């Protein structure tokens, strides 16, 4: 056998031995080996549709799920959220023309102090809009920004700002409060009854229950309910009255569905 054939046979054996070794391993070990080969290889090319967000703006990305944003200049192209009170995240530099047009379920908007411009017709026909906070950083406000918005709209901002001059020139009420009087309601993450999980009460007596939310002071409506009104009743102020011997569960529920329960034993 000449040297060329010997060299070729050596190459074939070198390629065959690792494959045979991998095939003899248990399935789990073989799979791990295959994964190791993939991990050691070249990284897969980035998808064409992936956004390359600069590190300085990465902290804003997660807060932008309600907005379609141009990441090149961090401006809002379109609002995609469910409406209500809208807080535009810090890092946004502008609101494009028509970005909120016909969002008739938006009731209040707070713009961040990184915002510098509002485009033409940006909030056109936002018919439920009652308040908007425009910071002094906004130096450009386009035409017909609030076309079709009721004239009862209040524009909040700093005295002497572009927002004030624009509001007065276009017949809207300006409130010089730096935007501070717009309160965006915070819903509770949880609720608890201060008495704990159980309480005892004599027949005919009353017990006042107090519910606290987290965060404390969150804006919500509390609803109280008794599981057995024959044993104990409860008012919407949290006052429980013992009716007869037995047990009843008293539940308080927030307007966004958070609950807490206490077991009341009437003796």
Short mmCIF file of C-alpha atoms in Angstrom, two decimals:
data_model
loop_
_atom_site.label_atom_id
_atom_site.label_comp_id
_atom_site.label_asym_id
_atom_site.label_seq_id
_atom_site.Cartn_x
_atom_site.Cartn_y
_atom_site.Cartn_z
CA UNK A 1 0.00 0.00 0.00
CA UNK A 2 1.53 3.30 -1.10
CA UNK A 3 1.90 6.41 1.10
CA UNK A 4 -1.06 8.24 -0.49
CA UNK A 5 -3.51 5.46 0.41
CA UNK A 6 -2.11 5.29 3.95
CA UNK A 7 -2.59 9.05 4.42
CA UNK A 8 -6.16 8.88 3.09
CA UNK A 9 -7.01 5.98 5.42
CA UNK A 10 -5.62 7.92 8.39
CA UNK A 11 -7.83 10.91 7.57
CA UNK A 12 -10.93 8.70 7.34
CA UNK A 13 -10.19 7.09 10.71
CA UNK A 14 -9.65 10.50 12.32
CA UNK A 15 -13.11 11.61 11.17
CA UNK A 16 -14.80 8.30 12.10
CA UNK A 17 -13.57 7.77 15.67
CA UNK A 18 -15.34 10.83 17.33
CA UNK A 19 -18.61 9.98 15.59
CA UNK A 20 -18.48 6.35 16.80
CA UNK A 21 -17.68 7.50 20.33
CA UNK A 22 -20.66 9.84 20.34
CA UNK A 23 -22.97 7.12 19.04
CA UNK A 24 -21.96 4.78 21.91
CA UNK A 25 -22.94 7.34 24.59
CA UNK A 26 -26.37 7.30 26.28
CA UNK A 27 -28.90 9.60 24.50
CA UNK A 28 -28.57 12.36 27.10
CA UNK A 29 -24.77 12.45 26.87
CA UNK A 30 -24.88 12.31 23.09
CA UNK A 31 -27.29 15.26 23.03
CA UNK A 32 -25.05 17.24 25.39
CA UNK A 33 -22.12 16.56 23.10
CA UNK A 34 -24.09 17.76 20.09
CA UNK A 35 -25.06 20.95 21.93
CA UNK A 36 -21.42 21.55 22.81
CA UNK A 37 -20.50 21.36 19.13
CA UNK A 38 -23.19 23.91 18.27
CA UNK A 39 -22.15 26.26 21.06
CA UNK A 40 -18.54 26.10 19.93
CA UNK A 41 -19.47 27.06 16.38
CA UNK A 42 -20.04 30.45 14.85
CA UNK A 43 -22.95 32.52 16.23
CA UNK A 44 -26.10 32.59 14.14
CA UNK A 45 -26.50 35.79 12.09
CA UNK A 46 -28.87 38.42 13.52
CA UNK A 47 -32.39 38.51 12.12
CA UNK A 48 -33.13 41.33 9.69
CA UNK A 49 -36.06 42.59 11.78
CA UNK A 50 -34.18 42.80 15.11
CA UNK A 51 -33.65 46.30 16.51
CA UNK A 52 -30.16 47.27 17.57
CA UNK A 53 -30.87 49.41 20.65
CA UNK A 54 -27.95 51.45 21.98
CA UNK A 55 -27.02 50.56 25.61
CA UNK A 56 -28.03 54.01 26.88
CA UNK A 57 -31.57 53.40 25.66
CA UNK A 58 -31.86 49.75 26.72
CA UNK A 59 -33.48 50.69 30.04
CA UNK A 60 -36.35 52.26 28.12
CA UNK A 61 -37.06 49.30 25.87
CA UNK A 62 -39.09 47.25 28.35
CA UNK A 63 -41.38 50.19 29.09
CA UNK A 64 -42.32 50.66 25.44
CA UNK A 65 -44.69 47.76 24.88
CA UNK A 66 -47.62 50.18 24.37
CA UNK A 67 -45.76 52.23 21.78
CA UNK A 68 -44.42 51.74 18.25
CA UNK A 69 -41.10 53.59 18.44
CA UNK A 70 -38.44 54.68 15.95
CA UNK A 71 -35.33 53.56 17.83
CA UNK A 72 -33.06 55.72 15.70
CA UNK A 73 -34.34 58.91 17.32
CA UNK A 74 -36.56 57.45 20.11
CA UNK A 75 -39.76 59.07 18.86
CA UNK A 76 -43.25 57.57 19.20
CA UNK A 77 -44.71 56.68 15.82
CA UNK A 78 -47.98 55.18 17.05
CA UNK A 79 -49.63 54.55 20.42
CA UNK A 80 -50.76 50.92 20.73
CA UNK A 81 -52.00 50.76 24.32
CA UNK A 82 -55.42 50.26 25.88
CA UNK A 83 -55.93 53.92 26.76
CA UNK A 84 -56.80 55.45 30.10
CA UNK A 85 -54.05 57.44 31.79
CA UNK A 86 -50.88 57.19 29.72
CA UNK A 87 -47.37 57.87 31.03
CA UNK A 88 -44.90 58.13 28.16
CA UNK A 89 -41.58 56.59 29.33
CA UNK A 90 -38.48 58.64 30.07
CA UNK A 91 -36.15 58.45 27.08
CA UNK A 92 -38.76 59.28 24.46
CA UNK A 93 -37.65 62.40 22.57
CA UNK A 94 -40.75 63.20 20.56
CA UNK A 95 -44.34 62.39 19.60
CA UNK A 96 -44.71 62.01 15.84
CA UNK A 97 -47.54 63.45 13.76
CA UNK A 98 -50.82 61.51 14.21
CA UNK A 99 -49.23 59.23 16.84
CA UNK A 100 -52.33 59.23 19.07
CA UNK A 101 -54.96 60.21 16.52
CA UNK A 102 -58.42 58.73 17.15
CA UNK A 103 -57.30 57.15 20.44
CA UNK A 104 -60.63 58.13 21.95
CA UNK A 105 -60.05 55.98 25.06
CA UNK A 106 -57.03 58.00 26.25
CA UNK A 107 -58.02 60.22 29.20
CA UNK A 108 -54.73 61.76 30.38
CA UNK A 109 -51.16 61.92 29.09
CA UNK A 110 -47.90 62.72 30.88
CA UNK A 111 -44.90 63.43 28.64
CA UNK A 112 -41.35 62.95 30.02
CA UNK A 113 -38.80 65.75 30.30
CA UNK A 114 -36.75 64.02 27.59
CA UNK A 115 -39.44 64.92 25.06
CA UNK A 116 -38.67 67.92 22.85
CA UNK A 117 -41.34 67.88 20.13
CA UNK A 118 -44.98 67.12 19.37
CA UNK A 119 -45.93 66.62 15.74
CA UNK A 120 -48.92 67.87 13.75
CA UNK A 121 -52.28 66.36 14.73
CA UNK A 122 -50.51 64.15 17.28
CA UNK A 123 -53.58 63.84 19.55
CA UNK A 124 -56.25 64.43 16.93
CA UNK A 125 -59.73 63.26 17.94
CA UNK A 126 -58.71 61.98 21.37
CA UNK A 127 -62.22 62.85 22.47
CA UNK A 128 -61.88 61.57 26.06
CA UNK A 129 -58.64 63.47 26.71
CA UNK A 130 -59.08 65.81 29.70
CA UNK A 131 -55.48 66.55 30.81
CA UNK A 132 -52.00 66.52 29.33
CA UNK A 133 -48.68 67.43 30.96
CA UNK A 134 -46.19 69.03 28.56
CA UNK A 135 -42.74 69.66 30.09
CA UNK A 136 -40.60 72.74 29.42
CA UNK A 137 -38.26 70.51 27.37
CA UNK A 138 -40.86 70.55 24.56
CA UNK A 139 -39.80 73.40 22.27
CA UNK A 140 -41.72 72.41 19.12
CA UNK A 141 -45.48 71.89 18.97
CA UNK A 142 -47.05 71.33 15.58
CA UNK A 143 -50.35 72.44 14.06
CA UNK A 144 -53.76 71.06 15.01
CA UNK A 145 -52.25 68.87 17.74
CA UNK A 146 -55.60 68.64 19.54
CA UNK A 147 -57.93 68.82 16.56
CA UNK A 148 -61.29 67.34 17.58
CA UNK A 149 -60.38 67.31 21.29
CA UNK A 150 -62.90 69.08 23.58
CA UNK A 151 -61.92 72.63 24.54
CA UNK A 152 -62.25 71.56 28.17
CA UNK A 153 -58.78 69.98 27.80
CA UNK A 154 -56.31 71.29 30.37
CA UNK A 155 -52.67 71.64 29.31
CA UNK A 156 -50.35 71.44 32.33
CA UNK A 157 -46.79 72.75 32.34
CA UNK A 158 -44.35 75.45 33.37
CA UNK A 159 -45.14 79.15 33.28
CA UNK A 160 -43.50 80.87 30.31
CA UNK A 161 -43.04 77.61 28.41
CA UNK A 162 -43.81 76.89 24.77
CA UNK A 163 -46.75 74.80 26.02
CA UNK A 164 -48.29 77.87 27.66
CA UNK A 165 -47.95 80.10 24.60
CA UNK A 166 -49.30 77.34 22.35
CA UNK A 167 -52.27 76.64 24.64
CA UNK A 168 -53.24 80.31 24.86
CA UNK A 169 -52.85 80.83 21.11
CA UNK A 170 -55.12 77.88 20.37
CA UNK A 171 -57.85 78.49 22.95
CA UNK A 172 -57.01 75.81 25.53
CA UNK A 173 -56.77 76.22 29.30
CA UNK A 174 -53.20 76.26 30.58
CA UNK A 175 -52.42 75.27 34.18
CA UNK A 176 -49.02 76.52 35.35
CA UNK A 177 -48.24 73.73 37.79
CA UNK A 178 -45.31 72.03 36.10
CA UNK A 179 -47.63 69.14 35.31
CA UNK A 180 -47.85 68.30 39.00
CA UNK A 181 -51.63 68.28 39.34
CA UNK A 182 -52.10 65.33 36.99
CA UNK A 183 -52.39 62.29 39.24
CA UNK A 184 -52.09 58.95 37.50
CA UNK A 185 -53.94 56.40 39.66
CA UNK A 186 -51.84 53.54 41.01
CA UNK A 187 -53.67 50.23 41.36
CA UNK A 188 -52.89 48.00 44.35
CA UNK A 189 -50.62 44.99 43.99
CA UNK A 190 -52.23 43.35 47.02
CA UNK A 191 -54.58 43.96 49.95
CA UNK A 192 -54.65 42.65 53.51
CA UNK A 193 -56.90 42.89 56.56
CA UNK A 194 -55.07 44.28 59.58
CA UNK A 195 -56.81 41.92 62.04
CA UNK A 196 -55.02 38.96 60.50
CA UNK A 197 -56.55 35.67 59.33
CA UNK A 198 -59.01 35.01 62.18
CA UNK A 199 -61.16 36.98 64.60
CA UNK A 200 -63.75 36.22 67.32
CA UNK A 201 -66.97 38.09 67.89
CA UNK A 202 -69.90 37.76 70.29
CA UNK A 203 -73.45 37.54 69.00
CA UNK A 204 -74.92 41.02 68.58
CA UNK A 205 -71.53 42.73 68.78
CA UNK A 206 -69.68 44.59 66.04
CA UNK A 207 -66.12 44.46 64.81
CA UNK A 208 -64.48 47.08 62.58
CA UNK A 209 -62.16 45.61 59.94
CA UNK A 210 -59.53 47.70 58.20
CA UNK A 211 -58.00 46.81 54.82
CA UNK A 212 -54.69 48.25 53.62
CA UNK A 213 -53.28 48.08 50.13
CA UNK A 214 -49.78 47.71 48.77
CA UNK A 215 -48.69 50.27 47.76
CA UNK A 216 -50.38 52.10 50.59
CA UNK A 217 -52.75 54.75 49.32
CA UNK A 218 -53.34 53.09 45.95
CA UNK A 219 -56.51 54.36 44.35
CA UNK A 220 -59.14 51.64 44.43
CA UNK A 221 -62.64 50.75 45.56
CA UNK A 222 -63.03 48.14 48.30
CA UNK A 223 -65.94 45.71 48.31
CA UNK A 224 -66.75 43.67 51.45
CA UNK A 225 -68.68 40.40 51.43
CA UNK A 226 -69.73 37.75 53.95
CA UNK A 227 -69.86 34.06 53.03
CA UNK A 228 -72.63 33.45 55.57
CA UNK A 229 -74.90 36.40 56.30
CA UNK A 230 -76.88 34.34 58.82
CA UNK A 231 -73.77 34.14 60.99
CA UNK A 232 -72.20 37.54 60.31
CA UNK A 233 -72.92 40.50 58.09
CA UNK A 234 -70.49 43.15 56.88
CA UNK A 235 -71.05 46.71 55.66
CA UNK A 236 -69.13 48.35 52.83
CA UNK A 237 -67.20 50.19 55.53
CA UNK A 238 -65.85 46.88 56.86
CA UNK A 239 -68.05 46.70 59.97
CA UNK A 240 -68.91 43.09 60.87
CA UNK A 241 -71.90 42.23 63.07
CA UNK A 242 -72.35 38.84 64.75
CA UNK A 243 -75.81 37.36 64.09
CA UNK A 244 -75.63 33.83 65.52
CA UNK A 245 -73.09 31.23 66.54
CA UNK A 246 -70.97 29.87 63.75
CA UNK A 247 -68.24 30.92 61.33
CA UNK A 248 -68.21 33.13 58.28
CA UNK A 249 -65.50 34.26 55.88
CA UNK A 250 -65.33 37.99 55.34
CA UNK A 251 -63.66 38.93 52.05
CA UNK A 252 -62.50 42.32 50.85
CA UNK A 253 -61.87 42.79 47.11
CA UNK A 254 -60.20 45.71 45.34
CA UNK A 255 -61.51 47.12 42.08
CA UNK A 256 -58.69 45.34 40.19
CA UNK A 257 -59.50 41.96 41.76
CA UNK A 258 -57.03 41.64 44.67
CA UNK A 259 -58.54 39.84 47.69
CA UNK A 260 -58.00 39.23 51.40
CA UNK A 261 -60.07 37.01 53.70
CA UNK A 262 -60.59 36.73 57.44
CA UNK A 263 -62.42 33.90 59.24
CA UNK A 264 -64.82 35.30 61.85
CA UNK A 265 -66.12 33.05 64.60
CA UNK A 266 -69.31 34.22 66.33
CA UNK A 267 -69.87 32.89 69.85
#
